[in-house]
XYZ file of C-alpha atoms in Angstrom:
633
model
C 83.403 93.743 114.548
C 84.589 90.199 115.996
C 87.016 88.618 114.835
C 85.883 84.651 112.879
C 89.776 82.959 113.892
C 90.077 81.959 116.531
C 94.135 82.279 117.356
C 94.736 80.215 120.321
C 94.057 77.242 117.778
C 97.747 78.177 116.746
C 99.678 75.137 117.809
C 102.885 75.474 119.900
C 105.677 72.509 118.430
C 109.149 72.500 120.332
C 111.429 71.750 116.929
C 115.144 70.311 118.093
C 117.190 72.697 116.182
C 119.869 69.383 115.335
C 117.023 67.311 113.994
C 116.744 67.959 110.094
C 113.738 65.786 110.104
C 109.990 66.241 111.111
C 107.450 63.679 112.200
C 104.305 63.633 110.955
C 102.991 65.305 114.012
C 104.885 68.272 113.516
C 104.722 67.926 109.568
C 100.858 68.262 109.998
C 101.473 70.839 113.397
C 103.318 73.388 111.150
C 101.000 73.083 107.493
C 97.937 73.866 110.197
C 99.078 76.818 111.787
C 100.892 78.151 107.967
C 97.436 78.140 106.984
C 96.170 79.076 109.869
C 98.053 82.302 109.989
C 98.126 82.742 106.204
C 93.952 82.632 106.282
C 94.910 85.482 109.348
C 96.840 87.527 106.875
C 94.051 87.732 104.265
C 91.807 88.311 106.200
C 92.955 91.269 108.027
C 94.916 92.876 105.276
C 91.829 92.832 102.326
C 90.382 94.584 105.137
C 92.769 97.579 103.654
C 91.862 97.226 100.169
C 87.855 97.146 101.217
C 88.779 100.831 102.481
C 90.912 102.362 99.954
C 94.786 102.121 101.826
C 96.107 99.764 99.895
C 97.872 97.099 102.387
C 100.887 94.596 101.069
C 99.097 91.166 101.141
C 102.045 89.156 99.475
C 105.446 89.801 100.905
C 103.877 88.951 104.611
C 101.815 85.947 103.563
C 104.777 84.464 101.553
C 106.826 84.627 105.033
C 104.871 82.859 107.530
C 106.626 79.499 106.752
C 109.758 80.829 107.843
C 107.602 82.862 110.571
C 105.639 79.633 111.525
C 109.450 77.543 111.815
C 110.321 80.835 114.057
C 107.496 80.667 116.327
C 108.642 77.017 116.745
C 112.729 78.210 117.623
C 112.045 80.794 119.801
C 109.197 78.353 121.959
C 112.600 75.817 123.052
C 115.055 77.587 123.350
C 116.819 81.195 124.505
C 119.943 80.894 122.669
C 118.185 82.793 120.021
C 117.518 87.354 120.350
C 113.443 86.504 120.159
C 112.489 89.051 117.648
C 111.114 88.743 114.017
C 113.585 91.651 112.234
C 112.369 91.966 109.342
C 114.096 94.118 106.139
C 111.303 94.631 103.846
C 108.861 97.442 106.158
C 105.654 96.229 103.701
C 105.359 92.549 105.304
C 104.368 94.521 108.906
C 101.531 92.715 109.121
C 103.593 90.725 109.447
C 104.322 92.288 113.084
C 100.580 93.000 113.041
C 100.134 89.712 113.642
C 103.254 88.415 116.209
C 101.177 91.111 118.403
C 97.501 89.205 118.375
C 99.279 86.316 118.520
C 101.316 87.298 121.861
C 97.653 89.230 123.072
C 99.167 93.412 122.868
C 96.517 94.024 120.646
C 93.535 92.475 120.245
C 92.855 89.412 117.146
C 89.771 92.386 116.240
C 91.589 95.115 116.228
C 93.970 93.713 113.139
C 90.170 95.159 110.994
C 91.412 98.130 111.016
C 94.530 97.714 109.157
C 96.111 101.149 107.912
C 93.341 103.080 108.742
C 93.611 105.745 111.160
C 94.827 106.779 114.829
C 95.019 102.902 114.057
C 98.212 102.240 115.708
C 97.879 99.616 112.223
C 100.091 102.155 109.959
C 101.736 100.160 106.699
C 105.551 99.613 107.896
C 106.004 99.170 111.840
C 107.013 101.626 114.321
C 107.772 101.004 117.563
C 106.865 102.414 120.762
C 103.322 103.332 118.029
C 102.096 99.620 118.267
C 101.624 97.683 121.005
C 103.812 94.770 120.738
C 106.134 96.142 118.053
C 109.116 95.436 119.160
C 110.723 97.414 115.994
C 110.638 100.384 113.232
C 111.457 99.074 109.173
C 110.760 101.195 106.548
C 112.827 101.504 103.528
C 113.702 97.841 102.289
C 117.670 97.017 102.884
C 118.389 99.257 106.428
C 117.466 96.405 108.693
C 120.720 93.998 107.945
C 123.120 96.407 109.032
C 120.729 96.728 112.020
C 120.888 93.568 113.078
C 124.505 93.408 112.891
C 124.884 95.731 115.723
C 122.814 93.255 117.236
C 124.256 90.475 116.706
C 127.541 92.255 117.607
C 125.894 93.137 120.798
C 124.428 90.203 121.753
C 127.819 87.452 120.568
C 126.209 84.541 122.778
C 122.683 84.286 121.136
C 121.698 83.926 117.130
C 119.990 86.985 115.712
C 117.492 86.079 112.884
C 116.997 88.898 109.560
C 113.688 88.158 107.472
C 114.824 89.227 103.918
C 113.616 89.831 100.265
C 114.833 89.389 96.453
C 113.448 93.242 96.773
C 115.354 93.951 99.699
C 118.289 92.327 98.422
C 119.178 94.702 95.740
C 119.698 98.207 98.184
C 123.828 98.344 98.198
C 123.087 98.408 101.958
C 123.254 94.631 102.025
C 126.126 94.035 100.398
C 127.986 96.151 102.957
C 126.259 94.119 105.727
C 126.974 90.989 103.684
C 131.195 92.147 103.963
C 130.937 92.693 107.429
C 128.981 89.747 108.553
C 131.550 87.302 107.052
C 134.668 90.063 108.525
C 133.815 89.767 112.581
C 131.853 85.919 111.541
C 128.283 88.094 113.207
C 125.641 84.849 114.073
C 123.393 86.030 111.601
C 120.831 84.003 109.892
C 118.585 85.756 107.234
C 116.014 84.239 105.662
C 115.302 85.495 102.783
C 111.838 85.355 100.283
C 112.173 84.639 97.300
C 109.915 84.947 94.798
C 111.397 86.493 91.718
C 108.476 89.968 91.774
C 108.582 93.770 93.389
C 106.560 96.843 92.325
C 108.132 96.702 88.894
C 108.030 92.923 86.923
C 110.712 90.474 87.673
C 114.002 90.916 88.808
C 115.065 87.605 86.298
C 113.408 90.276 83.320
C 115.112 93.653 84.304
C 117.594 92.172 86.103
C 120.343 89.493 84.209
C 122.209 87.493 86.128
C 121.130 88.890 89.329
C 120.719 85.127 91.554
C 121.002 85.234 95.769
C 122.287 82.574 96.244
C 125.658 83.435 93.390
C 126.085 86.463 95.461
C 125.843 85.525 98.805
C 128.087 83.073 98.618
C 130.209 85.303 96.870
C 130.277 87.675 100.702
C 131.346 84.542 101.841
C 128.249 83.390 103.470
C 127.180 79.980 103.822
C 123.436 79.878 101.251
C 121.156 76.998 101.814
C 118.808 77.531 99.002
C 115.292 75.480 99.270
C 111.637 75.045 97.708
C 110.122 77.711 100.340
C 106.389 76.165 100.151
C 108.211 72.426 101.339
C 108.070 72.932 105.194
C 110.654 69.413 105.228
C 112.789 71.539 102.669
C 112.427 74.730 104.793
C 113.134 72.924 108.351
C 116.402 71.084 107.089
C 118.021 74.379 105.551
C 117.381 76.120 109.067
C 118.445 73.007 111.265
C 121.183 73.973 108.321
C 122.360 78.361 109.116
C 121.474 77.684 111.950
C 124.156 74.905 112.777
C 126.972 77.058 110.890
C 129.588 79.498 112.520
C 129.054 82.430 111.637
C 126.889 84.379 108.649
C 124.566 82.304 106.664
C 121.143 81.970 104.624
C 117.984 80.632 103.280
C 117.056 81.715 99.833
C 113.911 80.231 100.136
C 112.483 80.249 96.516
C 108.424 80.585 95.677
C 105.122 81.984 93.946
C 104.598 84.493 95.101
C 101.348 84.550 97.029
C 100.832 80.860 96.208
C 97.573 79.658 96.350
C 95.712 83.173 96.858
C 93.246 83.593 92.965
C 94.297 86.242 90.644
C 97.486 87.929 92.534
C 99.239 84.530 92.850
C 103.007 84.753 90.620
C 102.811 88.434 89.555
C 103.434 92.344 91.202
C 99.546 92.711 92.152
C 100.260 90.125 94.649
C 103.127 92.352 96.781
C 100.082 95.243 97.393
C 97.036 94.234 98.794
C 94.381 91.744 97.350
C 91.217 92.998 96.285
C 88.379 91.953 98.284
C 86.550 89.754 95.845
C 90.341 88.019 95.231
C 90.223 87.526 99.158
C 86.402 86.474 99.208
C 87.371 83.943 96.442
C 90.267 82.736 98.653
C 87.943 81.618 101.804
C 85.818 80.138 99.101
C 88.249 77.654 98.079
C 89.090 78.021 101.850
C 85.568 75.709 102.211
C 84.079 78.801 104.666
C 81.007 79.915 104.104
C 79.706 83.224 102.707
C 78.889 85.169 104.415
C 81.835 85.029 107.647
C 84.795 87.166 105.483
C 81.951 87.967 103.543
C 80.406 90.602 106.871
C 83.121 91.815 107.247
C 84.953 92.894 104.092
C 82.069 93.554 102.320
C 81.311 96.594 105.445
C 84.203 98.282 105.313
C 84.262 101.466 103.421
C 86.403 103.943 102.088
C 86.707 106.973 104.913
C 86.911 110.381 102.370
C 87.049 114.046 103.115
C 84.070 115.534 102.708
C 85.435 119.250 103.153
C 84.320 121.144 100.212
C 87.369 124.029 98.880
C 87.232 127.396 97.734
C 89.584 128.643 94.651
C 90.298 124.771 92.974
C 88.302 122.680 90.526
C 85.812 119.353 91.595
C 88.201 117.734 89.333
C 91.587 115.648 90.818
C 94.872 115.185 89.105
C 97.668 112.822 90.457
C 100.557 115.402 89.226
C 102.927 111.774 89.488
C 101.283 110.718 87.244
C 101.114 114.014 84.625
C 105.021 114.476 85.489
C 104.914 110.907 82.366
C 102.744 112.388 80.446
C 104.855 115.335 80.656
C 107.833 114.275 79.277
C 106.396 112.524 76.744
C 105.295 116.316 75.368
C 108.331 117.065 75.069
C 109.766 113.235 73.403
C 107.144 113.312 71.084
C 108.893 116.628 69.818
C 112.287 114.459 69.077
C 112.275 111.376 66.200
C 112.710 108.256 68.040
C 116.763 107.849 66.445
C 116.473 111.594 68.664
C 115.546 110.793 71.616
C 117.739 107.814 71.550
C 120.748 110.105 71.275
C 119.159 112.403 74.188
C 117.992 111.053 76.633
C 117.831 108.249 78.971
C 115.380 107.864 81.758
C 115.941 105.042 84.466
C 113.148 103.461 86.910
C 114.223 102.326 90.031
C 111.110 100.032 90.132
C 108.149 102.027 90.769
C 106.983 103.472 87.060
C 103.467 102.167 88.315
C 104.250 104.886 90.781
C 106.203 108.345 89.706
C 104.650 108.287 86.641
C 107.361 106.420 84.283
C 105.308 103.390 82.750
C 103.388 105.937 80.106
C 107.038 106.880 79.174
C 108.267 103.082 78.992
C 105.009 102.420 76.732
C 104.847 105.566 74.420
C 108.868 105.722 74.232
C 110.633 102.822 75.234
C 113.706 103.690 72.793
C 114.473 105.981 76.180
C 113.577 103.769 78.514
C 115.893 101.521 81.029
C 114.052 99.438 83.745
C 116.457 98.511 86.567
C 115.292 97.170 90.034
C 116.014 98.971 93.923
C 119.296 100.484 93.500
C 118.411 104.562 93.718
C 121.654 105.087 94.020
C 123.373 103.692 91.753
C 120.490 104.499 88.978
C 120.524 108.070 89.950
C 124.126 108.116 89.622
C 123.530 106.369 86.260
C 120.811 109.061 84.625
C 124.351 111.823 85.852
C 126.620 109.611 83.533
C 124.330 110.161 80.465
C 124.102 113.358 81.526
C 128.028 113.803 81.676
C 127.699 114.606 78.208
C 126.405 118.593 78.178
C 124.214 117.345 75.138
C 122.836 114.811 77.029
C 119.949 114.533 79.476
C 119.438 111.381 82.496
C 115.572 111.252 83.878
C 116.048 109.946 87.273
C 112.723 108.868 89.221
C 111.651 107.444 92.571
C 110.072 108.415 96.143
C 110.039 111.567 97.592
C 111.542 109.622 101.531
C 114.496 108.328 98.963
C 115.963 111.754 97.674
C 117.351 111.162 101.540
C 119.483 108.139 100.018
C 121.070 109.465 97.155
C 122.558 113.024 98.588
C 126.746 112.516 98.101
C 125.497 110.417 94.653
C 123.996 114.486 94.215
C 127.524 116.365 94.921
C 128.936 113.809 92.986
C 126.574 114.573 90.091
C 127.062 118.334 90.972
C 131.022 118.556 90.984
C 131.150 116.608 87.329
C 128.536 119.152 85.994
C 125.963 116.505 84.819
C 122.583 116.955 83.064
C 119.900 115.539 85.453
C 115.925 116.164 85.826
C 115.295 113.648 88.982
C 111.183 113.782 89.955
C 110.737 112.060 93.582
C 106.992 111.557 93.707
C 104.949 110.950 97.020
C 106.266 114.608 98.677
C 105.083 115.994 101.761
C 102.319 113.064 103.541
C 99.198 113.545 102.064
C 97.904 110.566 101.841
C 100.857 108.038 103.118
C 99.308 104.975 104.964
C 102.776 103.651 104.683
C 103.772 106.119 107.256
C 106.269 107.805 108.572
C 109.455 106.253 106.602
C 107.772 107.180 104.077
C 106.958 110.843 104.444
C 109.028 113.273 101.679
C 109.479 116.005 103.849
C 112.979 116.473 103.515
C 113.443 117.321 100.215
C 115.444 120.648 100.701
C 118.551 118.444 101.498
C 118.699 118.224 97.591
C 119.424 121.520 97.213
C 122.943 120.371 98.804
C 125.006 122.826 96.565
C 128.134 126.087 97.132
C 126.078 129.540 96.932
C 128.016 129.453 93.177
C 125.893 126.774 91.761
C 122.539 126.451 90.679
C 120.174 123.997 91.946
C 116.057 124.585 91.226
C 113.328 122.753 93.453
C 109.774 122.520 91.823
C 106.768 121.742 93.567
C 104.401 122.295 91.308
C 100.657 122.677 92.347
C 98.928 121.535 89.639
C 98.599 119.505 86.897
C 98.718 122.589 84.397
C 102.139 123.978 86.257
C 103.096 120.092 86.158
C 103.205 120.342 82.322
C 104.802 123.637 81.736
C 107.361 123.596 84.376
C 108.040 120.273 82.950
C 108.274 121.244 79.297
C 110.003 124.433 80.668
C 113.072 123.011 82.706
C 113.847 119.323 80.918
C 116.285 121.184 78.244
C 118.030 122.701 81.452
C 121.147 121.743 82.084
C 122.448 120.985 85.466
C 120.778 119.474 88.101
C 116.303 119.775 88.561
C 114.115 118.677 90.864
C 110.361 118.359 90.241
C 108.421 117.153 93.142
C 104.937 116.093 93.350
C 102.113 114.252 95.720
C 100.636 110.821 96.022
C 97.635 112.428 96.568
C 95.451 113.722 93.740
C 95.024 117.494 93.387
C 92.650 119.864 92.246
C 93.447 122.695 89.358
C 93.727 125.676 90.693
C 90.393 128.203 89.526
C 90.462 132.308 89.030
C 87.799 134.182 90.939
C 85.865 133.755 87.062
C 86.564 129.913 87.144
C 88.712 130.138 84.479
C 92.372 127.814 85.683
C 95.282 129.455 86.360
C 97.809 127.659 85.044
C 95.874 127.213 81.483
C 95.709 128.990 78.504
C 98.514 132.445 78.890
C 100.348 131.345 81.587
C 103.758 130.971 81.231
C 106.056 129.295 83.825
C 109.159 131.288 85.079
C 112.079 129.645 86.860
C 112.871 130.917 90.464
C 109.204 133.828 89.885
C 106.799 133.169 92.438
C 103.029 133.046 90.948
C 100.784 135.882 93.407
C 97.316 134.052 93.903
C 96.195 137.092 95.672
C 97.131 140.302 96.751
C 96.595 140.986 100.400
C 97.095 144.812 102.651
C 96.948 142.344 105.861
C 99.388 140.435 105.108
C 100.432 136.990 102.772
C 100.263 133.296 103.057
C 103.153 131.742 101.097
C 102.771 127.655 99.936
C 103.472 125.524 97.385
C 102.161 121.763 95.840
C 99.665 120.768 97.935
C 99.198 123.295 99.916
C 98.402 125.634 97.371
C 95.213 124.628 97.185
C 93.780 124.057 100.849
C 96.340 127.806 102.064
C 94.160 129.401 98.603
C 90.623 127.557 100.623
C 91.717 129.731 103.952
C 92.546 133.112 102.450
C 89.090 133.084 100.879
C 87.492 132.067 104.028
C 89.435 134.508 105.771
C 88.635 137.502 102.841
C 84.934 136.733 103.642
C 85.401 137.342 106.658
C 86.923 140.348 106.718
C 90.879 140.341 106.611
C 92.531 140.229 102.902
C 94.683 138.050 103.364
C 97.434 137.897 99.684
C 98.370 134.086 98.975
C 101.668 133.039 97.008
C 102.645 129.741 95.078
C 106.671 129.441 95.554
C 106.873 127.042 92.837
C 110.585 127.158 92.637
C 111.568 126.725 96.103
C 114.895 127.238 96.802
C 115.748 130.498 94.997
C 114.249 134.239 96.056
C 111.869 136.014 94.081
C 113.135 139.524 95.161
C 110.377 141.332 93.520
C 107.760 139.469 95.566
C 109.560 138.527 98.670
C 110.368 142.625 98.492
C 105.630 142.713 98.430
C 105.180 140.293 100.904
C 107.535 141.394 103.633
C 106.491 144.856 103.798
C 103.279 143.166 105.022
C 102.125 142.349 108.571
C 102.609 139.971 108.632
C 103.530 135.698 107.064
C 103.168 132.832 107.486
C 104.710 129.869 105.927
C 102.136 126.704 104.853
C 103.942 123.578 103.666
C 103.992 119.821 104.629
C 107.601 119.424 104.236
C 109.494 119.003 107.825
C 108.984 122.296 109.354
C 112.627 121.762 110.895
C 114.282 121.833 106.958
C 111.634 123.323 104.751
C 110.978 126.552 103.010
C 109.288 128.102 106.345
C 113.175 127.103 107.982
C 114.754 128.819 105.601
C 112.023 132.064 103.947
C 112.555 133.440 107.621
C 115.921 134.054 107.020
C 115.440 135.468 103.952
C 114.237 138.009 105.253
C 115.928 139.329 107.962
C 119.275 139.462 104.853
C 116.782 141.984 103.522
C 115.636 143.673 105.780
C 111.965 142.532 106.509
C 110.336 142.339 109.130
C 106.531 141.643 108.869
C 105.243 138.988 112.106
C 105.900 135.996 110.818
C 105.083 131.817 111.227
C 105.678 128.472 109.764
C 104.171 125.364 109.933
C 105.180 122.172 109.013
C 105.283 118.211 109.088
C 106.369 117.933 112.758
C 105.583 114.818 114.208
C 104.704 111.455 113.553
C 102.388 109.717 111.391
C 98.919 108.699 112.043
C 98.323 106.380 109.321
C 95.390 106.176 106.956
C 95.067 108.513 103.765
C 93.777 112.395 103.762
C 93.348 112.514 108.134
C 97.163 113.035 107.770
C 97.219 116.596 107.221
C 95.037 117.708 109.587
C 97.020 115.487 112.121
C 99.628 117.417 111.136
C 97.847 120.830 111.862
C 97.769 122.136 107.756
C 94.571 121.652 107.615
C 92.476 125.307 106.582
C 90.742 126.016 109.605
C 94.439 124.993 111.220
C 95.579 127.754 108.713
C 92.944 130.001 108.781
C 93.655 129.654 112.955
C 97.794 130.567 112.685
C 95.856 133.683 109.999
C 94.324 134.659 113.359
C 96.506 134.181 115.621
C 99.584 136.467 113.839
C 97.428 138.882 112.683
C 95.742 140.076 116.057
C 99.300 140.390 117.654
């Protein structure tokens, strides 16, 4: 597929960082470059929309003026660390654009953006993509690292692209204090577009003012209109010539000029194909130029037909919110507001909390990208034995609140935490967003009970939430990003439907087996069920256990399966830290010595969506091969 934009048109511009005034020719060339590169970003990120893998157009599109000015600076001097560090990993399109400009990847390869095996995942990964010079994923994690780079390069200036979203993270407050204390030559270029995933910081964070905050830390701050190239360049000159840390706060609408999404949270994600085509029509492109590309890219779907589960699929992460509503519906609004607080971390549309916000606003607190603070606030609300906090974010970010979990346990707080996007299935954002270290949540001592629940389908999700909602202490419920099917009995009825009652700590036997057992949970149950049924068709009597309470030993079931010939644990959690790493010990402690193996996520991702699971060797065929290997030993 030929890339229709000639990147060689980019004009080389040399700017004098001591002169705040642009010449007419410089301004004209800069505006040309900005438009050229924005066209590129819209085109190749829209290819991800066509492919169905999302793609985050807005942030990368926004900061093209800053990137263009940095290109010109880096062209003219060696006084800078020439890496475009960026705190917003979802602005990865910037890094791939730069890779193409440098010739590290061909421009036409950009049209494989976020596709599986393209080495263009949803966040930059050092060593994976040619031309990418750093890894960045979770918001607010780069400025502290950039401080260290500045300490290692005292004679140079280091730039870091930032955002009003990443600046909400507490890491950046710590980074600001170090940068000021050590007078580091770090220059922040912050895109302040007043848009995050769930809304506008000016609405949910009254008083949040980047300029005042950074000035309060002691930085030199210049606030400009980001779409005014003259003002932006003058700001560059001011911060570059300032001794020590400084920041430009560039205010703009998100996605300026992007049809249908400008200024809205929709611009945070990928521009829809129809909107992209409208954009190029306004730019005067012939209809077939972008259309022939974008209209001919199709989503890649798995065609595998699973045994033992329904064709209907449901998003457990959304069902969590519906299940919470079913509990709140039993209370008056006054009682609900008195007993329950649900705190969002700017992800309500992704973690199931949006339906709670809509139906039970009396318990809902919209908040920003402050996971540590939000979890602790939920815990503080649940410090009263008769009150219950509810917290939610992505499973990958569970690692950010481990210390807060310890304090919540010590204070005997009541918190129900929902961590969505667990495992690796449908993770185009790739490795930095893998939710695979969830056993870190079980960091209490042996005299404190902790409960980690991973429902296998939507019906079990509802039963679990309803059962444990008002239980005291710290409870965790996990869900996938992907939609998953219902687990079916042999007669076609739903396993977790009528007559099923969830018992915390009790493993569910899906299939009895004389040859050995597969132990699994979550989205791996339907995959393992398919594998077990196919093995049984071949004459190998394999059993299947759903361990929906991950960290509590069910003595009866453990003895049963531990007395069988083999046990295989299959999971999408980290093979080093997941269930499999513990289950073998549990068996040995009880004098049970079956042949034992465990498989899980063990390498960095491949991008794409459904491709991630087979890439880790966790698809049914891989499970079948592992079982046969165990059975033959």
